[in-house]
Tab-separated table of C-alpha atoms in Angstrom:
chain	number	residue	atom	x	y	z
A	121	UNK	CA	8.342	15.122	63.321
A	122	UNK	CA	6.631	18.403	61.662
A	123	UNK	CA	8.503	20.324	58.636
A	124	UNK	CA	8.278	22.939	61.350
A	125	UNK	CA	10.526	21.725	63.573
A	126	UNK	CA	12.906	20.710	60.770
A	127	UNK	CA	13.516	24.113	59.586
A	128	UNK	CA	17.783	24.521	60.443
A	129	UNK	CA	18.447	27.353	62.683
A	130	UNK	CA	20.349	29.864	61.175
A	131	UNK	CA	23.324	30.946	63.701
A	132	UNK	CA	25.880	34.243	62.660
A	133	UNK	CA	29.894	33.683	64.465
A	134	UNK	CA	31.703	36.514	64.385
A	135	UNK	CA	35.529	36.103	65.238
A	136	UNK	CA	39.596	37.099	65.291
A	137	UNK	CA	41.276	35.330	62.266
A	138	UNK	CA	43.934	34.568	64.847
A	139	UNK	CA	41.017	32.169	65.788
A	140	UNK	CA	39.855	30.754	62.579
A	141	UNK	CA	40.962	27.140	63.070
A	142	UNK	CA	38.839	26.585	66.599
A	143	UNK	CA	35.991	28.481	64.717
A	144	UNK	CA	36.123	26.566	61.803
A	145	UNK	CA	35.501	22.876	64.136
A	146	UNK	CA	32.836	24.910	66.060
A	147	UNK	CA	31.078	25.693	62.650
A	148	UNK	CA	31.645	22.213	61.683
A	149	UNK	CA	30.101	20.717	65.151
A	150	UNK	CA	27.501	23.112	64.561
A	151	UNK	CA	26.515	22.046	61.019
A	152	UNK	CA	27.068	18.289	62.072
A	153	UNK	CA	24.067	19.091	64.420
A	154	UNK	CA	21.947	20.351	62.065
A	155	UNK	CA	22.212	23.769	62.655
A	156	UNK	CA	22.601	26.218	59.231
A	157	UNK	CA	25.841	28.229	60.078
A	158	UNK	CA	26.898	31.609	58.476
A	159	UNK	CA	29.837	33.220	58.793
A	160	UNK	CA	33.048	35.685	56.968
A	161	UNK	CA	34.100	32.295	54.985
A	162	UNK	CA	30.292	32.361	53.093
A	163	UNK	CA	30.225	35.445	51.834
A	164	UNK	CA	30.435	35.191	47.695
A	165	UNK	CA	33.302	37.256	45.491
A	166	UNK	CA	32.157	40.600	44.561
A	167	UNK	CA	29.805	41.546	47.332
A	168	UNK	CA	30.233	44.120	49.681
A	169	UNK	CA	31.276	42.055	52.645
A	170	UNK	CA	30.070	44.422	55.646
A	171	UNK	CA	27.022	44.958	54.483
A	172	UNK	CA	26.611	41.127	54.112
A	173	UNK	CA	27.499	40.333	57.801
A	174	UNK	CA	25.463	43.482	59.034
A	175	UNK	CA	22.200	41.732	56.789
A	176	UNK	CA	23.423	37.771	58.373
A	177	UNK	CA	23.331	39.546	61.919
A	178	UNK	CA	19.874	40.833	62.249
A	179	UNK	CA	18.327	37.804	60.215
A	180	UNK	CA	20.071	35.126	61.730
A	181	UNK	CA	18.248	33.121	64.602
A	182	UNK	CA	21.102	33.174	66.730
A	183	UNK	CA	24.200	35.053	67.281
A	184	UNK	CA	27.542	33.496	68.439
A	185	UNK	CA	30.699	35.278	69.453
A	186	UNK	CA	33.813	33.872	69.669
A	187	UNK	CA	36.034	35.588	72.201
A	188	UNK	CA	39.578	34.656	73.467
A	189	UNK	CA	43.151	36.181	74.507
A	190	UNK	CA	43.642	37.024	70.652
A	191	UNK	CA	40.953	38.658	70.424
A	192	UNK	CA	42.232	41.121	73.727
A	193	UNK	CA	45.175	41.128	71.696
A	194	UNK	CA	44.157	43.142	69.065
A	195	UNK	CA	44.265	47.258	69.006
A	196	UNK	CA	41.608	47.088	66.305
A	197	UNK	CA	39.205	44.603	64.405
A	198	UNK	CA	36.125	44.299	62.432
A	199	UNK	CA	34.594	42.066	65.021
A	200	UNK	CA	33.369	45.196	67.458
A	201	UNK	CA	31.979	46.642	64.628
A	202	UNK	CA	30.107	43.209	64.622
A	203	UNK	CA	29.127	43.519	68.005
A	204	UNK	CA	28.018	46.975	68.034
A	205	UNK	CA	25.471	45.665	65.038
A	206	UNK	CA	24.938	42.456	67.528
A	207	UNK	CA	24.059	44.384	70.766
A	208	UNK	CA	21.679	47.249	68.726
A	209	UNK	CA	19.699	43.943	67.353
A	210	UNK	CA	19.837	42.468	71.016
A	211	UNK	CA	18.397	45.328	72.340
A	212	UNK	CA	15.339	45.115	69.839
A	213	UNK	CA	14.938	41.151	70.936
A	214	UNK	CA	12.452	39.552	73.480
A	215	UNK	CA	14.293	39.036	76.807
A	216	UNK	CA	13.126	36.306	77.459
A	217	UNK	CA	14.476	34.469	74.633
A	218	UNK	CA	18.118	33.725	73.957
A	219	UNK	CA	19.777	35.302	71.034
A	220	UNK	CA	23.153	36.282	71.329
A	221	UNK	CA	25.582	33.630	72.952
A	222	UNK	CA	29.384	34.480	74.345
A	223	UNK	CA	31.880	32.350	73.590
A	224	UNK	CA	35.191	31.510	74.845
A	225	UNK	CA	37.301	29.849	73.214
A	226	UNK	CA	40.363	30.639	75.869
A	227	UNK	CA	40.557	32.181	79.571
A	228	UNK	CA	39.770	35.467	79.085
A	229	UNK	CA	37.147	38.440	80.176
A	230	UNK	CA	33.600	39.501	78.059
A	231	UNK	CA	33.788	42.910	76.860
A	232	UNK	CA	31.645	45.276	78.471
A	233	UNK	CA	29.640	46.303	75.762
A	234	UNK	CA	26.024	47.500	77.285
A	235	UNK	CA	23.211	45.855	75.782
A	236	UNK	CA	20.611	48.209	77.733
A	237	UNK	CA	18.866	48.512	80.854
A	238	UNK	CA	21.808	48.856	82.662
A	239	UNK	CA	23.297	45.839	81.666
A	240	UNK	CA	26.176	44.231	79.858
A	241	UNK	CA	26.937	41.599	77.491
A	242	UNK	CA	29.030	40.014	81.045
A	243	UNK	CA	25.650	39.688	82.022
A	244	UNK	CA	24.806	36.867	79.485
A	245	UNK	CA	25.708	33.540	80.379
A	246	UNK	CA	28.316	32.717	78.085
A	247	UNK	CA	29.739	28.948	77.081
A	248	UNK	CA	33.164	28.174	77.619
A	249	UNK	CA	34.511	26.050	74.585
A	250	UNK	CA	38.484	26.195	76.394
A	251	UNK	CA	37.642	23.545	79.454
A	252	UNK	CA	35.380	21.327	77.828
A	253	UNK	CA	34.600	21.654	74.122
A	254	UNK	CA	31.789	18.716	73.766
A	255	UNK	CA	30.230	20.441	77.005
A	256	UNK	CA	29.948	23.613	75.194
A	257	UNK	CA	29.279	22.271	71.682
A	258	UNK	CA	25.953	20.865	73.447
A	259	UNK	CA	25.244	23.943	75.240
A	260	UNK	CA	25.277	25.792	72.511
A	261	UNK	CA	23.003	23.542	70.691
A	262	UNK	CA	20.898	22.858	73.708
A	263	UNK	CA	19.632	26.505	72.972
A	264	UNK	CA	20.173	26.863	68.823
A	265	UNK	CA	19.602	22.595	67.968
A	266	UNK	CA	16.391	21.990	65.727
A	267	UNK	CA	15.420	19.184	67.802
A	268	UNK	CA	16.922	19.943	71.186
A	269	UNK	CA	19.717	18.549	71.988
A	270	UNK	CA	21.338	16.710	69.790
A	271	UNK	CA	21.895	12.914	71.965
A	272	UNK	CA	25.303	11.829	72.780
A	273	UNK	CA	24.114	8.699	70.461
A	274	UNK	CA	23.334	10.605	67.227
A	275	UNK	CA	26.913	13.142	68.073
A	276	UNK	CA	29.104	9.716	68.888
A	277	UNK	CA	28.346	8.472	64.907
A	278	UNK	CA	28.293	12.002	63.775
A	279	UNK	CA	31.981	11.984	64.941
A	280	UNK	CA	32.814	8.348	63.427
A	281	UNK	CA	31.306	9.570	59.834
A	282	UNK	CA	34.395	11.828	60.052
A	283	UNK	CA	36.733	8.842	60.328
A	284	UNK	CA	39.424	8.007	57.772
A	285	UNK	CA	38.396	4.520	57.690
A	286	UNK	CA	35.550	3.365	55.329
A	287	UNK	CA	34.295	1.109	57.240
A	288	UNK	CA	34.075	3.027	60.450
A	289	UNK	CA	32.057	5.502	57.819
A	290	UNK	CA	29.793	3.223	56.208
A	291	UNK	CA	28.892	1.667	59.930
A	292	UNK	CA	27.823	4.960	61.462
A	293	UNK	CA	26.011	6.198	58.061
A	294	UNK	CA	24.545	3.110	58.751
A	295	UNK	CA	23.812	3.890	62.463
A	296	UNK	CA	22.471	7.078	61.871
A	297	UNK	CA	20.082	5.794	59.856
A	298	UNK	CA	18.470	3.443	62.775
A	299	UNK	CA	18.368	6.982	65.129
A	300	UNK	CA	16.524	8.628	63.001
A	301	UNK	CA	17.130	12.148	63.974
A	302	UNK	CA	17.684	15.166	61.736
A	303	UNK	CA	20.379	16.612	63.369
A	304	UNK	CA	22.290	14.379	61.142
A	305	UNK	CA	20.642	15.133	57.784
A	306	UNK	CA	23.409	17.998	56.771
A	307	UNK	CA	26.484	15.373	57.383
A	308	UNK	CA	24.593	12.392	55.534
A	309	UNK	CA	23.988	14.806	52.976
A	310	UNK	CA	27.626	15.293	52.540
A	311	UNK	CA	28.563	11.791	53.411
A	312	UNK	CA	26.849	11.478	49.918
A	313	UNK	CA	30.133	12.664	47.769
A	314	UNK	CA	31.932	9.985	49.689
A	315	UNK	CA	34.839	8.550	47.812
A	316	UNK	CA	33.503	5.235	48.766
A	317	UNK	CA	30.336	3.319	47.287
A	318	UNK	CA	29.615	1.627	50.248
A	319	UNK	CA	29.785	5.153	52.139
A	320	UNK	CA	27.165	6.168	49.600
A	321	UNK	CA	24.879	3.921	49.566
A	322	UNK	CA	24.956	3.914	53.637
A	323	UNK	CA	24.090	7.560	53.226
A	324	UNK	CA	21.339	7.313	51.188
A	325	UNK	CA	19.726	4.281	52.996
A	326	UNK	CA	20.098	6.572	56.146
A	327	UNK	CA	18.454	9.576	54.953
A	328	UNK	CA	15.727	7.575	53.445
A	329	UNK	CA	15.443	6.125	57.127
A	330	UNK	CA	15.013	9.327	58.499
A	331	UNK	CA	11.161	10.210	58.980
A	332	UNK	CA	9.619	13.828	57.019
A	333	UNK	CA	12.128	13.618	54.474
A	334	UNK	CA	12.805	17.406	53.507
A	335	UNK	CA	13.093	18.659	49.694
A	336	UNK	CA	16.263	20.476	50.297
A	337	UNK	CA	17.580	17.022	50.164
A	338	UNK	CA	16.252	16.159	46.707
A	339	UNK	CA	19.245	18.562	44.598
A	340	UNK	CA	22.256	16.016	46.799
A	341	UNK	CA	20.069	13.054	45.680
A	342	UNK	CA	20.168	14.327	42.048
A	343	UNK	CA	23.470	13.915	41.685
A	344	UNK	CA	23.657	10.379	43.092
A	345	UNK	CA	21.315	9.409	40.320
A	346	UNK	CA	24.124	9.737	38.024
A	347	UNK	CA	26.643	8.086	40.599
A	348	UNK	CA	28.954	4.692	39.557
A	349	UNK	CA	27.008	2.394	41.718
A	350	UNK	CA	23.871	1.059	40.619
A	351	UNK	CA	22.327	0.217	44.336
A	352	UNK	CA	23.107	4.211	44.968
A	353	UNK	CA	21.332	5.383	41.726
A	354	UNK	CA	18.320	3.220	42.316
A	355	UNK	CA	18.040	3.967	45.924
A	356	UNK	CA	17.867	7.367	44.607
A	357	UNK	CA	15.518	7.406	42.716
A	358	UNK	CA	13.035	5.977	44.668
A	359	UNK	CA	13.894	8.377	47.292
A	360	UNK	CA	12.958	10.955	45.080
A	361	UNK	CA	9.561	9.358	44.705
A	362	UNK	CA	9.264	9.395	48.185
A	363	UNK	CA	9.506	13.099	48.105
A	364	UNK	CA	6.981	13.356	45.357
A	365	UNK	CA	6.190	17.104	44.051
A	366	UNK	CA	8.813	18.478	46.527
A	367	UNK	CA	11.691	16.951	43.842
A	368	UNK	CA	10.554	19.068	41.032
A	369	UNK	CA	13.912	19.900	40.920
A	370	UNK	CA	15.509	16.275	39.607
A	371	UNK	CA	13.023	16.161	36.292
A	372	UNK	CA	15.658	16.962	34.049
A	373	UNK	CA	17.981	14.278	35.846
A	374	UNK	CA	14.758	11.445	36.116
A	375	UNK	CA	14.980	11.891	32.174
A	376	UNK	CA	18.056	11.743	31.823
A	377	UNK	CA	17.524	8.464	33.985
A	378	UNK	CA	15.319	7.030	31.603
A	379	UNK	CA	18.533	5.965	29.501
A	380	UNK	CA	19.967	4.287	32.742
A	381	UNK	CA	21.743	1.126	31.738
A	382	UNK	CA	19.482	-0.574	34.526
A	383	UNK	CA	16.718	-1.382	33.434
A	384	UNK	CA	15.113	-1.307	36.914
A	385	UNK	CA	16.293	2.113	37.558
A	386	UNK	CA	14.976	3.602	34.397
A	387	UNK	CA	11.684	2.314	35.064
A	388	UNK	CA	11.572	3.428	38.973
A	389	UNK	CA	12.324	6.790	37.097
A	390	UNK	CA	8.970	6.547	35.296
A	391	UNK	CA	7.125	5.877	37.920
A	392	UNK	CA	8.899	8.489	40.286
A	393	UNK	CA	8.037	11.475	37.600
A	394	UNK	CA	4.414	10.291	37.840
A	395	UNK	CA	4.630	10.894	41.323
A	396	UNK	CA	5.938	14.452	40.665
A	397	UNK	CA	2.712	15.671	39.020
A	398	UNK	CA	1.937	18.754	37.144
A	399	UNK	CA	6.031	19.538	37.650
A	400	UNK	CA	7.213	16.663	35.217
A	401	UNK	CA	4.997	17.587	32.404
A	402	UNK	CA	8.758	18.453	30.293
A	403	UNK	CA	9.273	14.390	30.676
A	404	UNK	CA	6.058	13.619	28.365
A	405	UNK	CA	7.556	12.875	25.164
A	406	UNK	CA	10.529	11.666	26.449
A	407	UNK	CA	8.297	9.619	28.066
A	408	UNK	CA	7.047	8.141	24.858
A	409	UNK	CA	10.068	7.871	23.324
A	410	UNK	CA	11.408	5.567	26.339
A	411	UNK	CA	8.460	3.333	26.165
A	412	UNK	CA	9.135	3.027	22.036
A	413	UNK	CA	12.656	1.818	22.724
A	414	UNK	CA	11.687	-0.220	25.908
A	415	UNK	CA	8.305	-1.833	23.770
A	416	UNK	CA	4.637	-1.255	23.732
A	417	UNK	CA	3.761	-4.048	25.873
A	418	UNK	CA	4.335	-4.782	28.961
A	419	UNK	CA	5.669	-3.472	32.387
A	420	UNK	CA	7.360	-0.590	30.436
A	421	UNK	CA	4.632	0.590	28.356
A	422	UNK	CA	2.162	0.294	31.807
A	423	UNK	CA	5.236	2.867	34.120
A	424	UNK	CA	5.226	5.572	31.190
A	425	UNK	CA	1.179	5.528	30.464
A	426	UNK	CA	0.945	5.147	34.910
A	427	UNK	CA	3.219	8.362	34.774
A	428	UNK	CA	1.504	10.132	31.853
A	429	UNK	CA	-1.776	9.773	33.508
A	430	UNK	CA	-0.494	10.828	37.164
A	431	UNK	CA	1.087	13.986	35.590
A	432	UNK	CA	-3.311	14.511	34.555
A	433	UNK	CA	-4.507	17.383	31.993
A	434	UNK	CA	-1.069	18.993	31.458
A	435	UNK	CA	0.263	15.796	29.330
A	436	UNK	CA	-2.308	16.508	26.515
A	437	UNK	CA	-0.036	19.437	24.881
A	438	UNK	CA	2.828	17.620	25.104
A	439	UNK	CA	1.523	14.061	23.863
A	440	UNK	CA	-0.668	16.448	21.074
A	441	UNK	CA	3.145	17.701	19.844
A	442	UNK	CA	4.094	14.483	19.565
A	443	UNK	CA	1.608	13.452	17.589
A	444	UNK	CA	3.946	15.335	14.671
A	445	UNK	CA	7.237	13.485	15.738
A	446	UNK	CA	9.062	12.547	12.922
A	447	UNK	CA	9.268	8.879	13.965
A	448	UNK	CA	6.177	6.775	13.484
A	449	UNK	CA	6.637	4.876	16.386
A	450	UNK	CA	6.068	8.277	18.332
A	451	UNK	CA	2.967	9.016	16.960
A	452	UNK	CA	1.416	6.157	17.160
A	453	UNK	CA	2.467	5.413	21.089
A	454	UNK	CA	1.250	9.420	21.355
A	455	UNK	CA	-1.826	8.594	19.927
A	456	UNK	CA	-2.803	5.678	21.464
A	457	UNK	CA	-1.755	7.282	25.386
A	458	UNK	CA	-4.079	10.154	24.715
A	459	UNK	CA	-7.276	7.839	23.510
A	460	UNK	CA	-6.576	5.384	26.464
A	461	UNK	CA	-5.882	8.018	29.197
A	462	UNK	CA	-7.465	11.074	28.409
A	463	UNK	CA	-9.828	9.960	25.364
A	464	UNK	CA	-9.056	9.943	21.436
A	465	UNK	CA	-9.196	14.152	20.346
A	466	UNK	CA	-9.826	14.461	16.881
A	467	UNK	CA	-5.736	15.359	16.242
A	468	UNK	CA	-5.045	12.070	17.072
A	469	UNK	CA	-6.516	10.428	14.053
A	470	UNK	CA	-3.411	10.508	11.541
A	471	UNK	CA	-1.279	8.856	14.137
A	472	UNK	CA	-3.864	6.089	14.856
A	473	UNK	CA	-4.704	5.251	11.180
A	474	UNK	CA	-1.124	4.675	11.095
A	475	UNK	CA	-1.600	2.350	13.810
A	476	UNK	CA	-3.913	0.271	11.725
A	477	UNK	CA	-1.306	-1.294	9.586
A	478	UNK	CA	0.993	-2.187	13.032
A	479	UNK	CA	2.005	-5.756	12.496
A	480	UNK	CA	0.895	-6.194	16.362
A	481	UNK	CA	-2.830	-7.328	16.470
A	482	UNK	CA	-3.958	-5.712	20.325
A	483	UNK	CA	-2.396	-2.493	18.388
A	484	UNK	CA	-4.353	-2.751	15.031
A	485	UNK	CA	-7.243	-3.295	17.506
A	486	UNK	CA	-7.059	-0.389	19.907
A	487	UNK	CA	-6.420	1.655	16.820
A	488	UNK	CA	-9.884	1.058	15.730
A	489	UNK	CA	-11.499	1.547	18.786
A	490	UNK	CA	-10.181	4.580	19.405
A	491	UNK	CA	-11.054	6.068	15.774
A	492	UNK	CA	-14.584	5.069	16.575
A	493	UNK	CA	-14.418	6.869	19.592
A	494	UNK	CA	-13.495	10.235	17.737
A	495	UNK	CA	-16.499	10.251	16.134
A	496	UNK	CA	-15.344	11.451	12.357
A	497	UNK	CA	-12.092	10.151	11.490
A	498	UNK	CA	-12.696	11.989	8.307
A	499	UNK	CA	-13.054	9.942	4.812
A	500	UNK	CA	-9.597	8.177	5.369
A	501	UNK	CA	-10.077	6.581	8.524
A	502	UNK	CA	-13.298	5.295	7.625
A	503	UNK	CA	-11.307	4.342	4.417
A	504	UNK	CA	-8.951	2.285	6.292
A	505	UNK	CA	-11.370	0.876	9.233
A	506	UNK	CA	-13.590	-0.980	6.200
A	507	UNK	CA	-10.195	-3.019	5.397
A	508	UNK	CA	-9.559	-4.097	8.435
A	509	UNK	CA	-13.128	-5.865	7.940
A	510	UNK	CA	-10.584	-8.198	6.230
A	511	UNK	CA	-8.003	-8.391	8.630
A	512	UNK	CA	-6.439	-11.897	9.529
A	513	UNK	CA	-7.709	-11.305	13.453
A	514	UNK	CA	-10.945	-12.128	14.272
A	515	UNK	CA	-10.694	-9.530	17.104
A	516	UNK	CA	-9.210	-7.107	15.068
A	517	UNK	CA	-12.268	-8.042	12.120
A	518	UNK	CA	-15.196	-7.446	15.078
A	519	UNK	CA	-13.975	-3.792	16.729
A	520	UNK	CA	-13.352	-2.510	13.093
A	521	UNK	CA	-17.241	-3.416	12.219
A	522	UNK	CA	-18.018	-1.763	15.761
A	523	UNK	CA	-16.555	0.947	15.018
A	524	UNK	CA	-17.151	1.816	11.779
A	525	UNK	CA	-21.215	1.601	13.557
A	526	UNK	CA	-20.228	4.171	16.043
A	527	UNK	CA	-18.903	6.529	13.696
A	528	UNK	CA	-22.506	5.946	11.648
A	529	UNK	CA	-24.279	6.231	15.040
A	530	UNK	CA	-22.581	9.823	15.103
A	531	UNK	CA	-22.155	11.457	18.884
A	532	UNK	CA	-26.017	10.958	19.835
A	533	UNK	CA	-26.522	7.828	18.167
């Protein structure tokens, strides 16, 4: 499926308020399909409201109105003001291509408003919502769906996610996931605040199911990384990873991650803000810091320096800062990323001579390697290299004498 055809449709309704509950299930259907609905009940405090449905009108994709005997009944109402705005924008449309769609939501005429070239908007074909309203729901979509119609598959477990039962939830999250269509990304997505876990997790295992996984997903998965259940914070995350650069967005909350009392989580969060690139460069030192509290060795130490070295050239100012972080451990984990990813600048000598006296003998070791790779560690470091000629570890012993050669050698020995 292309990111093309996953861009939602953006569909205006314009209504009576006698009407609002039947308009408020046909914007519901609508959004349950996939479709991005806009209408009175959107519109933010402190705006000026008509000019907000005027600008929704002309940039909307499609244009729904919602006629019926209340609507007759009224001397007066805001809505023809809508559908003078509606018909001028018709008039300016393609004919060949369907914009605005009559609705009926009872037995009752289409006003006569002309639309040009002699015609009327009774000359539209219009859906009637009052004899069948799953007939209409897919006609409507049949012309405004992002993938077509929406099959009676994918709308039968759109319609059990609404169920009061859990398990009848969980089962068609679960369902939904198997279709794979993305019609039924927007109610997964809210099938995500679910009061159940089980719900939850069922949502996320669907959407991750669900082929061309779009970023506008990744700010709803943010917020299940800090959810109660472990299985929905770890599925999470790696979702997140499967978006890559498009969840910019979730670096603060990867960090934040980082301190996840799972240990397998916070590490799938290391790896996942590797995949993120240039974007995570803000989770650098905290980067560090994690893999000081987690240990230098192992799998750990090999996510954070994996991550470091995805995120490329932008982790040297950050890892350089750290270099001055008033914990040792910092500076010395700082130091030793930059010589082993990007190779040892001349900053990172302080930190590294540090790193000679580290009670762990690989550490002690790559310390001096990486000073001899500087080239002038300056009088100290050459200081400190000649007594590790002493050192209890033979390897330790045989890279200090190497490098105390290349430093002699100089740059073009």
């Amino acid at each position: 499926m292309a990111p093309d055809q996953l861009r939602r449709p953006k569909v205006s309704v314009c209504y009576v308020r006698e009407d609002l509950q039947q308009v408020a299930r046909l914007v519901d259907d609508l959004q349950k399909a996939g479709v991005d609905v806009w209408w009175d009940k959107r519109i933010p405090g402190g705006v000026r409201w008509k000019d907000k449905i005027r600008q929704h009108i002309r940039d909307g994709n499609f244009f729904v109105a919602c006629f019926s005997d209340e609507y007759w009944a009224r001397s007066a109402t805001y809505m023809n003001e809508e559908l003078i705005v509606a018909c001028e924008e018709l008039r300016l449309r393609r004919r060949d291509t369907a914009w605005f769609i009559p609705v009926r939501l009872s037995d009752c005429q289409i006003p006569e408003n002309v639309i040009g070239a002699g015609e009327t908007l009774r000359d539209l074909q219009r859906v009637d919502l009052w004899q069948d309203w799953d007939e209409g729901i897919r006609r409507i979509l049949d012309v405004a769906a992002p993938d077509g119609p929406v099959p009676d598959e994918v709308r039968a477990e759109l319609i059990r996610l609404d169920s009061e039962d859990p398990g009848t939830r969980a089962a068609a999250a679960l369902a939904l996931g198997g279709l794979n269509h993305a019609a039924a990304v927007p109610a997964l997505r809210q099938s995500l605040h679910d009061a159940e876990a089980t719900v939850r997790l069922r949502a996320v295992g669907a959407l991750d199911n669900i082929d061309d996984l779009r970023a506008d997903v990744a700010p709803a998965l943010v917020r299940c990384l800090f959810d109660e259940d472990p299985d929905v914070r770890f599925l999470a995350t790696s979702m997140l990873g499967d978006i890559g650069p498009g969840a910019a967005s979730a670096v603060p909350a990867l960090v934040e991650c980082l301190h996840d009392r799972g240990y397998q989580t916070a590490e799938l969060a290391a790896w996942v803000l590797g995949r993120i690139g240039d974007a995570a460069v803000p989770a650098v030192a905290p980067l560090i810091e994690w893999l000081c509290r987690e240990g230098a060795a192992g799998r750990a130490a090999q996510r954070a320096l994996d991550a470091i070295r995805t995120i490329g050239e932008a982790a040297v100012p950050p890892l350089t800062k750290c270099l001055q972080h008033e914990e040792r451990q910092v500076r010395m984990e700082a130091a030793c990323a930059l010589g082993d990813i990007f190779g040892p600048p001349a900053e990172a000598a302080p930190a590294l001579i540090e790193c000679l006296h580290d009670t762990d003998d690989e550490r002690r070791e790559q310390a001096a390697w990486l000073l001899g790779g500087i080239g002038d560690p300056g009088e100290a470091g050459i200081s400190e290299l000649t007594e590790l000629l002493e050192d209890d570890c033979p390897h330790v012993r045989n890279t200090a004498r190497e490098a105390l050669a290349d430093i002699e050698r100089g740059p073009d020995g």
